[in-house]
Backbone as numpy.savetxt, mean C-alpha at the origin, in Angstrom:
# Nx Ny Nz CAx CAy CAz Cx Cy Cz
-13.82 0.07 0.60 -12.69 0.51 1.03 -12.25 -0.07 2.20
-10.98 -0.54 2.30 -10.05 -0.91 3.19 -9.80 0.00 4.48
-9.51 -0.59 5.44 -8.98 0.13 6.61 -7.27 -0.10 6.47
-6.57 0.94 5.89 -5.15 0.82 5.54 -4.06 1.18 6.94
-3.27 0.33 7.24 -2.16 0.41 8.12 -0.82 0.69 7.24
-0.09 1.67 7.10 0.95 1.65 6.02 2.03 1.75 7.23
3.21 0.60 7.17 4.24 0.96 7.84 5.60 1.53 7.14
5.26 1.75 5.81 6.43 2.38 4.83 6.70 3.94 5.58
6.95 4.26 6.41 7.27 5.39 7.36 7.88 6.48 6.58
8.75 6.04 5.55 9.18 7.36 4.56 8.79 7.43 3.17
7.60 6.91 3.27 6.93 7.20 1.76 6.28 8.54 2.08
6.00 9.45 0.74 5.67 10.87 1.26 4.31 10.73 1.38
3.53 9.71 1.24 2.12 9.81 1.28 1.79 9.09 2.84
2.62 8.97 3.82 2.36 8.21 4.94 2.27 9.47 6.00
1.32 9.29 6.67 1.31 10.24 8.27 0.62 9.61 9.15
1.46 9.37 10.20 0.91 8.25 11.35 0.68 7.25 10.87
0.92 6.19 9.98 0.61 5.09 9.45 -0.52 5.22 8.74
-0.98 6.24 8.20 -2.28 6.45 7.44 -1.74 6.84 6.19
-2.59 6.66 5.01 -2.21 7.25 3.66 -2.82 8.20 3.31
-2.20 9.16 2.88 -2.62 10.76 2.20 -3.03 10.66 0.97
-2.90 9.53 0.20 -2.92 9.67 -1.29 -4.22 9.57 -1.75
-5.13 8.73 -0.81 -6.78 8.54 -1.58 -7.02 7.37 -1.92
-6.06 6.79 -2.75 -6.19 5.40 -3.36 -4.49 4.94 -3.69
-4.61 3.58 -3.52 -3.28 2.90 -3.97 -3.23 1.67 -4.99
-2.19 1.37 -5.49 -2.01 0.37 -6.40 -1.26 -0.74 -5.66
-1.64 -1.75 -5.60 -1.01 -3.24 -5.17 -0.50 -3.61 -6.19
0.91 -3.91 -6.72 1.42 -4.65 -7.60 1.60 -5.96 -7.43
1.75 -6.93 -8.38 2.13 -8.48 -8.15 1.14 -9.31 -8.74
1.36 -9.14 -10.09 0.42 -9.80 -11.05 0.64 -11.47 -10.89
2.01 -11.62 -10.68 2.21 -13.40 -10.21 2.23 -13.46 -9.17
2.08 -12.76 -8.08 2.46 -13.10 -6.58 1.48 -14.48 -6.20
2.49 -15.03 -5.35 2.10 -16.31 -4.82 2.36 -16.03 -3.20
2.80 -14.92 -2.79 2.66 -14.54 -1.47 3.23 -13.40 -1.10
3.14 -12.64 -0.13 2.94 -11.19 0.14 4.50 -10.64 -0.44
5.46 -11.32 -0.06 6.82 -10.72 -0.62 6.64 -10.62 -2.45
6.09 -11.17 -2.73 5.77 -10.81 -4.41 5.00 -9.90 -4.79
4.58 -9.18 -3.63 3.43 -8.01 -3.86 4.35 -6.62 -3.62
3.53 -5.48 -3.94 4.54 -4.26 -3.55 3.07 -2.95 -3.71
3.44 -2.03 -3.06 2.78 -0.90 -3.04 3.25 0.00 -4.18
2.71 0.07 -5.49 3.09 0.63 -6.74 3.00 2.13 -6.38
2.17 2.71 -5.45 2.02 3.98 -5.05 3.16 4.58 -4.37
3.84 3.78 -3.93 5.18 4.54 -3.08 5.96 5.31 -3.84
6.17 6.45 -2.97 7.08 7.47 -3.44 7.90 7.87 -2.09
9.20 7.49 -2.31 10.04 7.98 -1.16 10.05 9.68 -0.78
9.85 9.74 0.54 10.05 11.01 0.90 11.43 11.70 1.12
11.78 12.79 0.25 13.10 13.17 0.30 13.38 14.13 0.92
12.21 15.24 1.06 12.17 16.39 1.64 10.81 16.47 2.72
10.82 16.37 3.70 9.50 16.07 4.56 9.20 17.70 4.56
9.90 19.02 4.72 9.63 20.10 4.74 8.57 20.60 3.24
8.66 19.99 2.20 7.92 20.22 1.02 6.79 19.33 0.98
6.58 18.44 1.60 5.70 17.41 1.57 4.17 17.94 1.84
3.34 18.24 0.80 1.94 18.67 1.11 1.07 17.66 1.22
1.38 16.45 1.21 0.28 15.38 1.13 -0.07 14.97 2.43
0.57 15.44 3.59 0.67 14.95 4.88 -0.74 15.73 5.54
-1.20 16.51 4.92 -2.39 17.15 5.59 -3.68 16.40 5.87
-3.81 15.21 5.11 -5.05 14.84 4.83 -5.21 13.22 4.98
-4.61 12.62 6.16 -4.38 11.31 6.28 -5.70 10.37 6.40
-5.87 9.50 5.74 -7.15 8.63 5.85 -6.95 7.26 6.21
-7.97 6.88 7.10 -7.80 5.37 7.58 -8.40 4.25 6.75
-9.26 4.64 5.95 -9.81 3.96 5.00 -9.53 4.42 3.57
-9.33 3.53 2.48 -8.63 3.93 1.18 -9.13 2.88 0.27
-9.46 3.25 -0.90 -9.55 2.50 -2.24 -8.43 1.90 -2.58
-8.46 0.43 -2.76 -6.96 -0.06 -3.19 -7.21 -0.93 -4.51
-6.65 -0.65 -5.66 -6.62 -1.35 -6.86 -5.47 -2.38 -6.53
-6.04 -3.59 -7.28 -4.67 -4.52 -6.98 -4.63 -5.65 -8.17
-3.19 -5.49 -8.21 -3.11 -6.66 -9.57 -2.79 -8.05 -9.13
-2.65 -8.17 -7.77 -2.22 -9.75 -7.34 -3.75 -10.53 -7.57
-3.96 -11.24 -8.51 -5.09 -11.68 -8.97 -5.28 -13.24 -7.98
-4.21 -13.42 -7.68 -4.09 -14.86 -7.09 -4.38 -14.50 -5.46
-4.82 -13.43 -4.96 -5.20 -13.05 -3.50 -6.81 -13.19 -3.42
-6.85 -13.67 -2.29 -8.35 -14.27 -1.92 -9.20 -12.98 -2.02
-8.42 -11.52 -1.75 -9.26 -10.43 -1.38 -9.37 -9.62 -2.71
-8.89 -10.43 -3.68 -9.02 -9.42 -5.09 -10.25 -10.07 -5.88
-10.95 -8.94 -6.36 -12.09 -9.05 -7.07 -12.34 -8.18 -8.27
-11.97 -8.48 -9.42 -12.04 -7.62 -10.37 -11.08 -6.31 -10.45
-9.72 -6.86 -9.68 -8.52 -6.24 -9.84 -8.98 -4.85 -8.83
-9.76 -5.13 -7.46 -9.94 -4.36 -6.43 -9.90 -5.19 -5.31
-9.30 -4.79 -4.04 -9.22 -5.34 -2.71 -10.44 -5.04 -2.08
-10.83 -6.38 -1.71 -11.86 -6.17 -0.51 -11.96 -6.80 0.71
-10.34 -6.89 1.15 -10.24 -7.10 2.34 -10.76 -5.97 3.46
-11.00 -6.14 4.91 -11.68 -5.20 5.49 -10.52 -4.39 6.20
-9.23 -4.84 6.52 -8.00 -4.24 6.81 -6.76 -4.84 5.92
-6.08 -3.81 5.55 -4.65 -4.03 4.74 -3.61 -3.68 5.45
-2.40 -4.21 5.55 -1.17 -3.66 6.13 -0.01 -3.86 4.94
0.60 -2.51 4.94 1.50 -2.28 3.75 2.81 -2.57 4.66
3.85 -3.15 4.36 5.00 -2.93 5.07 6.02 -2.56 4.30
7.37 -2.12 4.60 8.48 -1.84 3.80 9.20 -0.62 4.77
9.19 -0.54 6.16 9.98 0.28 6.53 11.34 0.66 6.21
11.63 1.80 5.59 12.98 2.33 5.09 13.14 1.99 3.61
11.88 1.58 3.04 12.22 1.11 1.55 12.50 2.53 0.75
13.28 2.22 -0.41 13.70 3.11 -1.04 13.35 2.82 -2.39
12.42 2.08 -2.69 11.71 1.96 -4.04 10.70 1.00 -3.76
9.64 1.14 -4.61 8.19 0.14 -4.43 8.55 -1.27 -4.22
9.48 -1.76 -4.84 9.94 -3.28 -4.82 10.40 -3.55 -3.51
10.63 -2.80 -2.40 11.10 -3.11 -0.96 9.63 -3.01 -0.26
8.59 -2.66 -0.72 7.38 -2.80 0.07 6.42 -4.03 -0.16
5.48 -4.44 0.53 4.69 -5.31 0.39 3.46 -5.16 1.08
2.45 -6.06 0.61 0.87 -6.28 0.89 1.06 -7.25 1.96
1.36 -7.20 3.30 1.22 -7.93 4.14 -0.07 -8.92 4.39
-1.04 -8.30 3.86 -2.65 -8.94 4.03 -2.92 -10.21 2.90
-1.65 -9.97 1.87 -2.10 -11.08 1.08 -2.40 -12.17 1.16
-3.18 -13.19 0.84 -3.38 -14.42 0.83 -3.95 -15.13 -0.30
-3.05 -16.24 -0.71 -3.22 -17.09 -1.81 -4.52 -17.75 -1.62
-5.28 -17.45 -2.81 -6.58 -18.59 -2.91 -6.17 -19.83 -2.94
């Protein structure tokens, strides 16, 4: 499990830069750089009052990863110690990215 810092503050799973989902999926099967990746688990927060996910943020999280060209990807799992997801103000998962991506 990786220590995750999520800067996508308008994701319904984000609480104080931590994720409350429990696990995430990073997309980017053909990614050659971080801008070709995305957090497929992103869901835009539309009504903060109805958000029940913000109660249990976790600093460490399991990350499934489709970015097979990333040096941290082994059998579709991320093995980086620390992962940064960016995309402040994202409205869609394609506006997010795994900033930790490093091409092999």
